[in-house]
Amino acid sequence: MKGKHLTLEDRIKIQEGIENGKSKVDIAKTIGKDPSTVGKEIKARRAFKSRNIFNTPIICTHFKECKNCYEKCDNYEEIKCLRRDRKVGACNCCPNIKKCRLDKFFYRAVKAHNDYLYTLSDSRQGVNLTSKEMIEIVHIIKPLLKKGQSLYQILENHPEINLSVRTLYTYIECGIFKDYGIDNFSLRRKVAMKKRKSLKKRKEPANYTGRKYEDYLEFIKQHSNLNTVEMDTVYNNLNGPYIQTFMFPNAQFMIGFLHREKTSESMSSTFDILQDTLQDDFHRLFPLILTDRGTEFQKFKLFETNMVTGEFRCNIFYCDPQKPSQKPHVENNHTIIRKIIPKKISIKNLTQKDIELMFSHINSVPRESLGGKTPYEAFSFFYGEDILKKLNIQKIEKDIVTLQPYLLNLK
């Protein structure tokens, strides 16, 4: 019988034992259960019947002594019943029931079994929320979902919602909040990676010798103290404009710069701007660049060397052809950019200020990989608040963070 749920027959035997005045130990022996199981069953399923409060408003053991009794008194102590509270656990067929002035408890086998079946079914519905809690959650998450925030981001910023990300996903997918306008379409869609087409192998340019991915791996073995910055380009139209992106994997932090031309001359001009803006901090932030073999990055000398002063400013290496997985951080972060700038939407009217606003919002999203911290907070910890100001990246309040096209007035 161990590990088995009580049946209706078991409960009927429990009721018969109570009515015969048997102890919980004796009842447990008749159904082959532990006495604690019987005790818990009676306490959980017994029905309460209040005493006549008008005739007996107070049931304190010290009533005869003080005469002026109230429940908030420090010495208040209810009268106990050995049969009700200890031996049997209920008042069924008690010989003193007619003259008893105490609160009473009755155990009814059929009602107890029906309550058990209801609890068993209800506990498997998957919803452990009251109507009030449900409405409170809706008021918090609905406006934030409309701003494109993820459930992880919302729960990280609102610990008062005492649910896990998986549980909240399940509730939404099951339609618990459907009447409040929250359903599967409210959630940020998971990225579905399409199977890549077989591409023709590119001719290997000779000038990548010494700057290939294998050379990069060897370089970081010898210079483990240098942080890698991943560089890439995002655009919606072959004719531009183009967003040059930089990703700092150690902080999950990203910045971007707008270009009208997709050339090495245009892209390398960003390095000139960064050098002028950051001064000595440039070498600390951009010592090592990893990028792909796009035509806009192929003239490595323009990136590695300041063409005005002739100063060497950084090391640049290139991923293998058709291997974006070799710079995964910048590629993954582009999926967040696509929440604000979806493909096929024109971005020809964007300005650099728009790009800085977009990345301010992106860098204010908490990341699970950072222990719930935002890239803004992580970057500030590593490099300081002053550099963030120079890069024109601001901290956005958690409930104002928006990851939707209307942030930049895109249609």
mmCIF file of C-alpha atoms in Angstrom:
data_model
loop_
_atom_site.group_PDB
_atom_site.id
_atom_site.type_symbol
_atom_site.label_atom_id
_atom_site.label_comp_id
_atom_site.label_asym_id
_atom_site.label_seq_id
_atom_site.Cartn_x
_atom_site.Cartn_y
_atom_site.Cartn_z
ATOM 1 C CA MET A 1 0.000 0.000 0.000
ATOM 2 C CA LYS A 2 3.000 2.285 0.379
ATOM 3 C CA GLY A 3 3.006 5.134 -2.146
ATOM 4 C CA LYS A 4 -0.629 4.498 -3.131
ATOM 5 C CA HIS A 5 -3.331 7.165 -2.930
ATOM 6 C CA LEU A 6 -6.224 6.638 -0.520
ATOM 7 C CA THR A 7 -9.304 5.138 -2.150
ATOM 8 C CA LEU A 8 -12.962 5.752 -1.332
ATOM 9 C CA GLU A 9 -13.004 2.434 0.587
ATOM 10 C CA ASP A 10 -10.040 3.611 2.658
ATOM 11 C CA ARG A 11 -11.844 6.838 3.500
ATOM 12 C CA ILE A 12 -15.015 4.994 4.455
ATOM 13 C CA LYS A 13 -12.957 2.878 6.886
ATOM 14 C CA ILE A 14 -11.404 6.067 8.290
ATOM 15 C CA GLN A 15 -14.893 7.517 8.887
ATOM 16 C CA GLU A 16 -16.055 4.276 10.544
ATOM 17 C CA GLY A 17 -12.983 4.314 12.794
ATOM 18 C CA ILE A 18 -13.667 7.902 13.863
ATOM 19 C CA GLU A 19 -17.315 7.094 14.630
ATOM 20 C CA ASN A 20 -16.230 4.084 16.716
ATOM 21 C CA GLY A 21 -13.796 6.273 18.664
ATOM 22 C CA LYS A 22 -10.656 4.494 17.443
ATOM 23 C CA SER A 23 -7.294 6.226 17.543
ATOM 24 C CA LYS A 24 -5.427 7.177 14.381
ATOM 25 C CA VAL A 25 -2.969 4.355 15.009
ATOM 26 C CA ASP A 26 -5.766 1.767 15.093
ATOM 27 C CA ILE A 27 -7.406 3.228 11.973
ATOM 28 C CA ALA A 28 -4.078 3.154 10.129
ATOM 29 C CA LYS A 29 -3.683 -0.566 10.876
ATOM 30 C CA THR A 30 -7.065 -1.379 9.295
ATOM 31 C CA ILE A 31 -6.130 0.238 5.945
ATOM 32 C CA GLY A 32 -2.423 -0.586 5.952
ATOM 33 C CA LYS A 33 -1.208 2.992 6.116
ATOM 34 C CA ASP A 34 1.077 5.025 8.333
ATOM 35 C CA PRO A 35 -0.674 6.844 11.239
ATOM 36 C CA SER A 36 0.707 10.153 9.967
ATOM 37 C CA THR A 37 -1.082 9.563 6.640
ATOM 38 C CA VAL A 38 -4.389 9.083 8.444
ATOM 39 C CA GLY A 39 -3.783 12.133 10.610
ATOM 40 C CA LYS A 40 -3.005 14.334 7.615
ATOM 41 C CA GLU A 41 -6.036 13.024 5.702
ATOM 42 C CA ILE A 42 -8.443 13.788 8.546
ATOM 43 C CA LYS A 43 -6.987 17.232 9.170
ATOM 44 C CA ALA A 44 -7.023 18.148 5.466
ATOM 45 C CA ARG A 45 -10.477 16.807 4.556
ATOM 46 C CA ARG A 46 -12.579 17.354 7.687
ATOM 47 C CA ALA A 47 -15.372 19.938 7.497
ATOM 48 C CA PHE A 48 -15.485 22.800 9.966
ATOM 49 C CA LYS A 49 -18.652 23.732 11.854
ATOM 50 C CA SER A 50 -18.521 26.846 13.987
ATOM 51 C CA ARG A 51 -19.908 26.907 17.528
ATOM 52 C CA ASN A 52 -22.818 29.114 18.544
ATOM 53 C CA ILE A 53 -20.890 32.377 18.825
ATOM 54 C CA PHE A 54 -23.889 34.223 20.333
ATOM 55 C CA ASN A 55 -24.130 31.892 23.351
ATOM 56 C CA THR A 56 -20.387 31.169 23.531
ATOM 57 C CA PRO A 57 -18.436 34.141 22.156
ATOM 58 C CA ILE A 58 -15.267 33.251 24.062
ATOM 59 C CA ILE A 59 -13.727 29.807 24.603
ATOM 60 C CA CYS A 60 -10.629 30.709 26.600
ATOM 61 C CA THR A 61 -9.377 28.420 29.371
ATOM 62 C CA HIS A 62 -8.752 31.493 31.578
ATOM 63 C CA PHE A 63 -12.248 32.954 31.168
ATOM 64 C CA LYS A 64 -13.421 32.096 34.683
ATOM 65 C CA GLU A 65 -10.330 33.724 36.167
ATOM 66 C CA CYS A 66 -10.297 37.116 34.405
ATOM 67 C CA LYS A 67 -13.997 37.442 33.391
ATOM 68 C CA ASN A 68 -13.026 40.140 30.821
ATOM 69 C CA CYS A 69 -11.780 38.072 27.901
ATOM 70 C CA TYR A 70 -10.871 38.937 24.294
ATOM 71 C CA GLU A 71 -8.926 37.032 21.652
ATOM 72 C CA LYS A 72 -6.044 39.506 21.364
ATOM 73 C CA CYS A 73 -5.145 39.040 25.023
ATOM 74 C CA ASP A 74 -1.597 37.765 25.563
ATOM 75 C CA ASN A 75 -2.939 35.004 27.820
ATOM 76 C CA TYR A 76 -5.696 33.906 25.424
ATOM 77 C CA GLU A 77 -5.721 30.124 25.067
ATOM 78 C CA GLU A 78 -8.506 28.132 23.436
ATOM 79 C CA ILE A 79 -10.081 25.237 25.268
ATOM 80 C CA LYS A 80 -8.734 21.975 23.876
ATOM 81 C CA CYS A 81 -10.538 18.728 23.205
ATOM 82 C CA LEU A 82 -8.470 15.549 23.491
ATOM 83 C CA ARG A 83 -10.775 13.547 21.202
ATOM 84 C CA ARG A 84 -11.073 16.246 18.525
ATOM 85 C CA ASP A 85 -7.488 17.521 18.547
ATOM 86 C CA ARG A 86 -5.412 14.459 19.402
ATOM 87 C CA LYS A 87 -6.913 10.980 19.541
ATOM 88 C CA VAL A 88 -9.503 10.837 16.732
ATOM 89 C CA GLY A 89 -9.209 14.172 14.932
ATOM 90 C CA ALA A 90 -12.941 14.729 14.310
ATOM 91 C CA CYS A 91 -16.233 14.983 16.174
ATOM 92 C CA ASN A 92 -18.222 12.224 14.420
ATOM 93 C CA CYS A 93 -20.460 10.370 16.939
ATOM 94 C CA CYS A 94 -18.842 12.043 19.932
ATOM 95 C CA PRO A 95 -20.903 11.151 23.073
ATOM 96 C CA ASN A 96 -20.560 14.723 24.390
ATOM 97 C CA ILE A 97 -21.455 16.508 21.168
ATOM 98 C CA LYS A 98 -24.847 17.814 22.325
ATOM 99 C CA LYS A 99 -23.439 19.714 25.274
ATOM 100 C CA CYS A 100 -20.101 20.699 23.645
ATOM 101 C CA ARG A 101 -19.579 24.477 23.232
ATOM 102 C CA LEU A 102 -16.435 24.211 21.072
ATOM 103 C CA ASP A 103 -15.936 24.476 17.309
ATOM 104 C CA LYS A 104 -16.498 21.123 15.658
ATOM 105 C CA PHE A 105 -14.961 19.143 12.796
ATOM 106 C CA PHE A 106 -16.672 16.319 10.895
ATOM 107 C CA TYR A 107 -15.076 13.844 8.513
ATOM 108 C CA ARG A 108 -17.327 12.594 5.679
ATOM 109 C CA ALA A 109 -15.764 9.928 3.468
ATOM 110 C CA VAL A 110 -17.675 10.658 0.244
ATOM 111 C CA LYS A 111 -17.175 14.428 0.463
ATOM 112 C CA ALA A 112 -13.490 13.953 1.364
ATOM 113 C CA HIS A 113 -12.987 11.695 -1.660
ATOM 114 C CA ASN A 114 -14.726 14.156 -4.013
ATOM 115 C CA ASP A 115 -12.535 16.975 -2.682
ATOM 116 C CA TYR A 116 -9.479 14.802 -3.305
ATOM 117 C CA LEU A 117 -10.517 14.087 -6.903
ATOM 118 C CA TYR A 118 -11.151 17.769 -7.572
ATOM 119 C CA THR A 119 -7.761 18.752 -6.127
ATOM 120 C CA LEU A 120 -6.043 16.038 -8.169
ATOM 121 C CA SER A 121 -7.648 17.271 -11.399
ATOM 122 C CA ASP A 122 -7.189 20.974 -10.656
ATOM 123 C CA SER A 123 -3.508 20.573 -9.795
ATOM 124 C CA ARG A 124 -2.903 19.150 -13.276
ATOM 125 C CA GLN A 125 -4.469 22.060 -15.113
ATOM 126 C CA GLY A 126 -1.079 23.784 -15.056
ATOM 127 C CA VAL A 127 -2.293 27.129 -13.694
ATOM 128 C CA ASN A 128 -1.365 28.176 -10.196
ATOM 129 C CA LEU A 129 -2.657 31.755 -10.321
ATOM 130 C CA THR A 130 -5.564 33.588 -8.769
ATOM 131 C CA SER A 131 -7.596 36.002 -10.889
ATOM 132 C CA LYS A 132 -5.997 38.923 -9.062
ATOM 133 C CA GLU A 133 -2.464 37.626 -9.698
ATOM 134 C CA MET A 134 -3.305 37.015 -13.355
ATOM 135 C CA ILE A 135 -4.535 40.596 -13.854
ATOM 136 C CA GLU A 136 -1.454 42.021 -12.098
ATOM 137 C CA ILE A 137 0.824 40.014 -14.404
ATOM 138 C CA VAL A 138 -1.100 41.157 -17.481
ATOM 139 C CA HIS A 139 -0.761 44.829 -16.495
ATOM 140 C CA ILE A 140 3.018 44.383 -16.257
ATOM 141 C CA ILE A 141 3.844 42.218 -19.278
ATOM 142 C CA LYS A 142 1.342 43.401 -21.899
ATOM 143 C CA PRO A 143 2.842 46.884 -22.577
ATOM 144 C CA LEU A 144 6.383 45.467 -22.403
ATOM 145 C CA LEU A 145 5.631 42.697 -24.899
ATOM 146 C CA LYS A 146 4.319 45.359 -27.276
ATOM 147 C CA LYS A 147 7.717 47.058 -26.984
ATOM 148 C CA GLY A 148 9.360 43.843 -28.168
ATOM 149 C CA GLN A 149 10.840 42.828 -24.821
ATOM 150 C CA SER A 150 11.443 39.129 -24.217
ATOM 151 C CA LEU A 151 9.903 37.239 -21.297
ATOM 152 C CA TYR A 152 13.379 36.763 -19.805
ATOM 153 C CA GLN A 153 13.956 40.509 -19.942
ATOM 154 C CA ILE A 154 10.573 41.243 -18.347
ATOM 155 C CA LEU A 155 10.999 38.726 -15.523
ATOM 156 C CA GLU A 156 14.564 39.887 -14.874
ATOM 157 C CA ASN A 157 13.348 43.473 -14.454
ATOM 158 C CA HIS A 158 10.206 42.509 -12.515
ATOM 159 C CA PRO A 159 11.077 39.956 -9.801
ATOM 160 C CA GLU A 160 7.636 40.550 -8.265
ATOM 161 C CA ILE A 161 6.320 38.163 -10.953
ATOM 162 C CA ASN A 162 7.193 34.995 -9.096
ATOM 163 C CA LEU A 163 7.273 32.729 -12.164
ATOM 164 C CA SER A 164 10.007 31.151 -14.253
ATOM 165 C CA VAL A 165 10.436 31.988 -17.934
ATOM 166 C CA ARG A 166 9.361 28.455 -18.894
ATOM 167 C CA THR A 167 6.191 28.649 -16.763
ATOM 168 C CA LEU A 168 5.181 32.019 -18.197
ATOM 169 C CA TYR A 169 5.815 30.760 -21.747
ATOM 170 C CA THR A 170 3.608 27.742 -20.989
ATOM 171 C CA TYR A 171 0.789 29.891 -19.597
ATOM 172 C CA ILE A 172 0.808 32.110 -22.689
ATOM 173 C CA GLU A 173 1.027 29.205 -25.123
ATOM 174 C CA CYS A 174 -1.893 27.488 -23.344
ATOM 175 C CA GLY A 175 -4.040 30.588 -23.816
ATOM 176 C CA ILE A 176 -4.324 31.530 -20.129
ATOM 177 C CA PHE A 177 -3.984 35.245 -20.966
ATOM 178 C CA LYS A 178 -5.835 35.085 -24.290
ATOM 179 C CA ASP A 179 -8.858 37.017 -22.956
ATOM 180 C CA TYR A 180 -6.478 39.854 -22.038
ATOM 181 C CA GLY A 181 -5.017 40.126 -25.551
ATOM 182 C CA ILE A 182 -1.822 38.135 -24.896
ATOM 183 C CA ASP A 183 -1.205 35.041 -27.010
ATOM 184 C CA ASN A 184 1.564 33.332 -28.991
ATOM 185 C CA PHE A 185 1.663 36.222 -31.452
ATOM 186 C CA SER A 186 2.634 38.551 -28.591
ATOM 187 C CA LEU A 187 5.897 36.651 -28.046
ATOM 188 C CA ARG A 188 9.112 37.393 -29.830
ATOM 189 C CA ARG A 189 9.454 34.754 -32.513
ATOM 190 C CA LYS A 190 12.236 32.272 -32.222
ATOM 191 C CA VAL A 191 14.730 32.560 -35.030
ATOM 192 C CA ALA A 192 14.322 29.791 -37.548
ATOM 193 C CA MET A 193 17.604 29.162 -39.309
ATOM 194 C CA LYS A 194 17.082 28.260 -42.934
ATOM 195 C CA LYS A 195 19.227 25.630 -44.508
ATOM 196 C CA ARG A 196 22.064 27.319 -46.313
ATOM 197 C CA LYS A 197 22.293 27.002 -50.039
ATOM 198 C CA SER A 198 25.396 25.403 -51.462
ATOM 199 C CA LEU A 199 27.551 28.290 -52.576
ATOM 200 C CA LYS A 200 30.337 28.332 -55.047
ATOM 201 C CA LYS A 201 33.740 28.316 -53.492
ATOM 202 C CA ARG A 202 35.334 31.732 -53.669
ATOM 203 C CA LYS A 203 38.744 32.220 -55.081
ATOM 204 C CA GLU A 204 41.204 32.622 -52.235
ATOM 205 C CA PRO A 205 42.624 36.190 -52.236
ATOM 206 C CA ALA A 206 46.374 36.186 -51.737
ATOM 207 C CA ASN A 207 46.399 39.152 -49.355
ATOM 208 C CA TYR A 208 44.717 37.205 -46.519
ATOM 209 C CA THR A 209 47.909 35.279 -45.874
ATOM 210 C CA GLY A 210 48.880 35.698 -42.222
ATOM 211 C CA ARG A 211 45.417 37.008 -41.339
ATOM 212 C CA LYS A 212 43.297 33.883 -41.718
ATOM 213 C CA TYR A 213 41.236 32.367 -38.922
ATOM 214 C CA GLU A 214 43.930 29.795 -38.145
ATOM 215 C CA ASP A 215 46.380 32.677 -37.760
ATOM 216 C CA TYR A 216 43.890 34.385 -35.412
ATOM 217 C CA LEU A 217 43.714 31.297 -33.191
ATOM 218 C CA GLU A 218 47.495 31.176 -32.985
ATOM 219 C CA PHE A 219 47.650 34.911 -32.258
ATOM 220 C CA ILE A 220 45.228 34.783 -29.297
ATOM 221 C CA LYS A 221 47.226 31.909 -27.792
ATOM 222 C CA GLN A 222 50.216 34.216 -27.630
ATOM 223 C CA HIS A 223 48.194 37.304 -26.630
ATOM 224 C CA SER A 224 45.533 35.954 -24.278
ATOM 225 C CA ASN A 225 45.252 39.343 -22.549
ATOM 226 C CA LEU A 226 43.756 41.001 -25.657
ATOM 227 C CA ASN A 227 39.971 41.098 -26.092
ATOM 228 C CA THR A 228 38.554 40.382 -29.533
ATOM 229 C CA VAL A 229 36.043 42.769 -31.114
ATOM 230 C CA GLU A 230 33.863 41.215 -33.821
ATOM 231 C CA MET A 231 32.997 43.414 -36.808
ATOM 232 C CA ASP A 232 30.247 42.974 -39.401
ATOM 233 C CA THR A 233 27.775 44.819 -41.645
ATOM 234 C CA VAL A 234 23.964 44.948 -41.637
ATOM 235 C CA TYR A 235 21.865 46.294 -44.516
ATOM 236 C CA ASN A 236 18.429 45.886 -46.084
ATOM 237 C CA ASN A 237 19.258 46.931 -49.616
ATOM 238 C CA LEU A 238 22.310 46.258 -51.767
ATOM 239 C CA ASN A 239 22.401 49.965 -52.544
ATOM 240 C CA GLY A 240 22.569 50.922 -48.879
ATOM 241 C CA PRO A 241 22.666 52.433 -46.400
ATOM 242 C CA TYR A 242 24.882 50.089 -44.381
ATOM 243 C CA ILE A 243 25.382 49.693 -40.618
ATOM 244 C CA GLN A 244 28.873 48.730 -39.539
ATOM 245 C CA THR A 245 28.589 46.844 -36.227
ATOM 246 C CA PHE A 246 31.150 46.162 -33.491
ATOM 247 C CA MET A 247 30.548 43.511 -30.840
ATOM 248 C CA PHE A 248 32.427 43.199 -27.519
ATOM 249 C CA PRO A 249 31.812 39.539 -26.540
ATOM 250 C CA ASN A 250 33.077 39.908 -22.961
ATOM 251 C CA ALA A 251 30.248 42.387 -22.230
ATOM 252 C CA GLN A 252 27.759 41.405 -24.981
ATOM 253 C CA PHE A 253 27.956 45.097 -25.904
ATOM 254 C CA MET A 254 27.378 46.371 -29.459
ATOM 255 C CA ILE A 255 27.726 49.697 -31.250
ATOM 256 C CA GLY A 256 27.167 50.691 -34.865
ATOM 257 C CA PHE A 257 27.960 53.332 -37.462
ATOM 258 C CA LEU A 258 25.965 54.347 -40.506
ATOM 259 C CA HIS A 259 27.589 54.364 -43.961
ATOM 260 C CA ARG A 260 26.312 55.311 -47.405
ATOM 261 C CA GLU A 261 29.004 53.305 -49.200
ATOM 262 C CA LYS A 262 30.048 49.688 -48.749
ATOM 263 C CA THR A 263 33.784 50.145 -49.298
ATOM 264 C CA SER A 264 36.916 49.623 -47.257
ATOM 265 C CA GLU A 265 37.598 53.371 -47.418
ATOM 266 C CA SER A 266 34.209 54.177 -45.875
ATOM 267 C CA MET A 267 34.323 51.434 -43.228
ATOM 268 C CA SER A 268 37.890 52.220 -42.177
ATOM 269 C CA SER A 269 36.949 55.879 -41.657
ATOM 270 C CA THR A 270 35.073 54.705 -38.549
ATOM 271 C CA PHE A 271 38.423 53.755 -37.028
ATOM 272 C CA ASP A 272 39.675 57.297 -37.640
ATOM 273 C CA ILE A 273 36.605 58.699 -35.874
ATOM 274 C CA LEU A 274 36.978 56.293 -32.962
ATOM 275 C CA GLN A 275 40.641 57.145 -32.568
ATOM 276 C CA ASP A 276 39.883 60.867 -32.439
ATOM 277 C CA THR A 277 37.020 60.308 -29.984
ATOM 278 C CA LEU A 278 38.596 57.771 -27.642
ATOM 279 C CA GLN A 279 42.243 58.888 -27.840
ATOM 280 C CA ASP A 280 44.359 56.524 -25.695
ATOM 281 C CA ASP A 281 41.341 54.346 -24.878
ATOM 282 C CA PHE A 282 41.112 53.250 -28.520
ATOM 283 C CA HIS A 283 44.009 50.797 -28.182
ATOM 284 C CA ARG A 284 42.450 49.355 -25.024
ATOM 285 C CA LEU A 285 39.079 48.827 -26.693
ATOM 286 C CA PHE A 286 40.073 47.800 -30.239
ATOM 287 C CA PRO A 287 43.354 45.893 -30.063
ATOM 288 C CA LEU A 288 42.095 42.911 -32.068
ATOM 289 C CA ILE A 289 39.423 42.781 -34.795
ATOM 290 C CA LEU A 290 37.789 39.651 -36.212
ATOM 291 C CA THR A 291 35.581 40.036 -39.274
ATOM 292 C CA ASP A 292 34.423 38.259 -42.430
ATOM 293 C CA ARG A 293 35.812 38.491 -45.949
ATOM 294 C CA GLY A 294 33.313 40.985 -47.284
ATOM 295 C CA THR A 295 34.589 43.387 -49.934
ATOM 296 C CA GLU A 296 34.086 46.281 -47.510
ATOM 297 C CA PHE A 297 36.802 44.894 -45.195
ATOM 298 C CA GLN A 298 39.323 43.408 -47.633
ATOM 299 C CA LYS A 299 41.831 46.315 -47.585
ATOM 300 C CA PHE A 300 43.285 45.427 -44.217
ATOM 301 C CA LYS A 301 45.960 48.123 -44.255
ATOM 302 C CA LEU A 302 43.313 50.849 -44.057
ATOM 303 C CA PHE A 303 42.038 49.312 -40.794
ATOM 304 C CA GLU A 304 45.352 48.388 -39.219
ATOM 305 C CA THR A 305 47.129 51.650 -39.944
ATOM 306 C CA ASN A 306 46.244 55.307 -39.476
ATOM 307 C CA MET A 307 46.946 56.567 -43.000
ATOM 308 C CA VAL A 308 47.519 60.151 -41.754
ATOM 309 C CA THR A 309 50.079 59.452 -39.017
ATOM 310 C CA GLY A 310 51.278 56.041 -40.226
ATOM 311 C CA GLU A 311 50.616 54.665 -36.731
ATOM 312 C CA PHE A 312 49.776 50.972 -36.334
ATOM 313 C CA ARG A 313 46.489 50.871 -34.423
ATOM 314 C CA CYS A 314 45.076 47.309 -34.349
ATOM 315 C CA ASN A 315 45.362 43.733 -35.575
ATOM 316 C CA ILE A 316 42.699 42.446 -37.983
ATOM 317 C CA PHE A 317 41.945 38.823 -38.873
ATOM 318 C CA TYR A 318 39.382 37.252 -41.194
ATOM 319 C CA CYS A 319 37.072 34.262 -40.777
ATOM 320 C CA ASP A 320 37.189 31.417 -43.232
ATOM 321 C CA PRO A 321 34.937 31.792 -46.298
ATOM 322 C CA GLN A 322 31.236 31.142 -45.563
ATOM 323 C CA LYS A 323 31.927 30.546 -41.848
ATOM 324 C CA PRO A 324 29.897 33.144 -39.898
ATOM 325 C CA SER A 325 29.916 30.754 -36.932
ATOM 326 C CA GLN A 326 33.540 31.778 -36.312
ATOM 327 C CA LYS A 327 32.258 35.162 -35.069
ATOM 328 C CA PRO A 328 29.045 33.984 -33.360
ATOM 329 C CA HIS A 329 28.492 36.871 -30.955
ATOM 330 C CA VAL A 330 27.991 39.589 -33.546
ATOM 331 C CA GLU A 331 25.881 37.252 -35.701
ATOM 332 C CA ASN A 332 23.589 36.377 -32.771
ATOM 333 C CA ASN A 333 23.202 39.996 -31.752
ATOM 334 C CA HIS A 334 22.072 40.870 -35.269
ATOM 335 C CA THR A 335 18.866 38.959 -34.497
ATOM 336 C CA ILE A 336 18.044 41.656 -31.936
ATOM 337 C CA ILE A 337 18.750 44.378 -34.486
ATOM 338 C CA ARG A 338 16.256 42.655 -36.796
ATOM 339 C CA LYS A 339 13.521 43.175 -34.189
ATOM 340 C CA ILE A 340 13.915 46.919 -34.716
ATOM 341 C CA ILE A 341 15.040 46.905 -38.352
ATOM 342 C CA PRO A 342 13.294 43.975 -40.073
ATOM 343 C CA LYS A 343 14.411 42.971 -43.526
ATOM 344 C CA LYS A 344 12.684 44.588 -46.524
ATOM 345 C CA ILE A 345 11.985 47.782 -44.554
ATOM 346 C CA SER A 346 13.618 50.880 -45.957
ATOM 347 C CA ILE A 347 16.246 52.464 -43.721
ATOM 348 C CA LYS A 348 17.382 55.167 -46.146
ATOM 349 C CA ASN A 349 16.188 57.939 -43.803
ATOM 350 C CA LEU A 350 18.081 56.710 -40.759
ATOM 351 C CA THR A 351 20.701 58.935 -39.148
ATOM 352 C CA GLN A 352 23.634 58.157 -36.887
ATOM 353 C CA LYS A 353 21.563 59.411 -33.940
ATOM 354 C CA ASP A 354 18.945 56.790 -34.769
ATOM 355 C CA ILE A 355 21.637 54.103 -34.753
ATOM 356 C CA GLU A 356 22.905 55.279 -31.357
ATOM 357 C CA LEU A 357 19.349 55.266 -29.979
ATOM 358 C CA MET A 358 18.792 51.736 -31.263
ATOM 359 C CA PHE A 359 21.955 50.402 -29.668
ATOM 360 C CA SER A 360 21.180 52.222 -26.413
ATOM 361 C CA HIS A 361 17.992 50.169 -26.201
ATOM 362 C CA ILE A 362 19.683 46.934 -27.285
ATOM 363 C CA ASN A 363 22.455 47.372 -24.715
ATOM 364 C CA SER A 364 19.855 47.940 -21.964
ATOM 365 C CA VAL A 365 18.366 44.456 -22.359
ATOM 366 C CA PRO A 366 19.440 42.084 -19.527
ATOM 367 C CA ARG A 367 21.234 38.963 -20.694
ATOM 368 C CA GLU A 368 21.111 35.554 -19.078
ATOM 369 C CA SER A 369 24.766 35.014 -20.027
ATOM 370 C CA LEU A 370 25.633 38.083 -17.900
ATOM 371 C CA GLY A 371 23.706 36.853 -14.870
ATOM 372 C CA GLY A 372 20.795 39.197 -15.523
ATOM 373 C CA LYS A 373 22.982 42.271 -16.035
ATOM 374 C CA THR A 374 22.685 44.418 -19.136
ATOM 375 C CA PRO A 375 25.530 44.888 -21.674
ATOM 376 C CA TYR A 376 25.517 48.561 -20.663
ATOM 377 C CA GLU A 377 26.242 47.604 -17.041
ATOM 378 C CA ALA A 378 28.874 45.030 -18.006
ATOM 379 C CA PHE A 379 30.687 47.395 -20.381
ATOM 380 C CA SER A 380 30.582 50.168 -17.773
ATOM 381 C CA PHE A 381 32.150 47.780 -15.254
ATOM 382 C CA PHE A 382 34.980 46.792 -17.624
ATOM 383 C CA TYR A 383 35.738 50.158 -19.263
ATOM 384 C CA GLY A 384 33.996 52.922 -17.299
ATOM 385 C CA GLU A 385 31.026 55.246 -17.728
ATOM 386 C CA ASP A 386 33.002 57.984 -19.497
ATOM 387 C CA ILE A 387 33.656 55.824 -22.574
ATOM 388 C CA LEU A 388 29.939 55.122 -22.897
ATOM 389 C CA LYS A 389 29.298 58.854 -23.051
ATOM 390 C CA LYS A 390 31.928 59.238 -25.764
ATOM 391 C CA LEU A 391 30.226 56.494 -27.749
ATOM 392 C CA ASN A 392 26.833 58.228 -27.282
ATOM 393 C CA ILE A 393 25.282 55.146 -25.678
ATOM 394 C CA GLN A 394 22.757 55.860 -22.930
ATOM 395 C CA LYS A 395 21.171 53.710 -20.257
ATOM 396 C CA ILE A 396 17.486 53.138 -20.976
ATOM 397 C CA GLU A 397 15.116 52.462 -18.075
ATOM 398 C CA LYS A 398 14.007 48.831 -17.983
ATOM 399 C CA ASP A 399 10.324 49.397 -18.792
ATOM 400 C CA ILE A 400 11.061 51.933 -21.538
ATOM 401 C CA VAL A 401 13.308 49.556 -23.524
ATOM 402 C CA THR A 402 11.718 49.059 -26.941
ATOM 403 C CA LEU A 403 12.687 46.505 -29.569
ATOM 404 C CA GLN A 404 10.143 47.350 -32.243
ATOM 405 C CA PRO A 405 10.364 49.263 -35.579
ATOM 406 C CA TYR A 406 8.353 52.181 -34.199
ATOM 407 C CA LEU A 407 11.364 53.059 -32.023
ATOM 408 C CA LEU A 408 12.916 54.552 -35.184
ATOM 409 C CA ASN A 409 9.594 55.421 -36.851
ATOM 410 C CA LEU A 410 10.106 52.670 -39.422
ATOM 411 C CA LYS A 411 7.136 51.379 -41.397
#
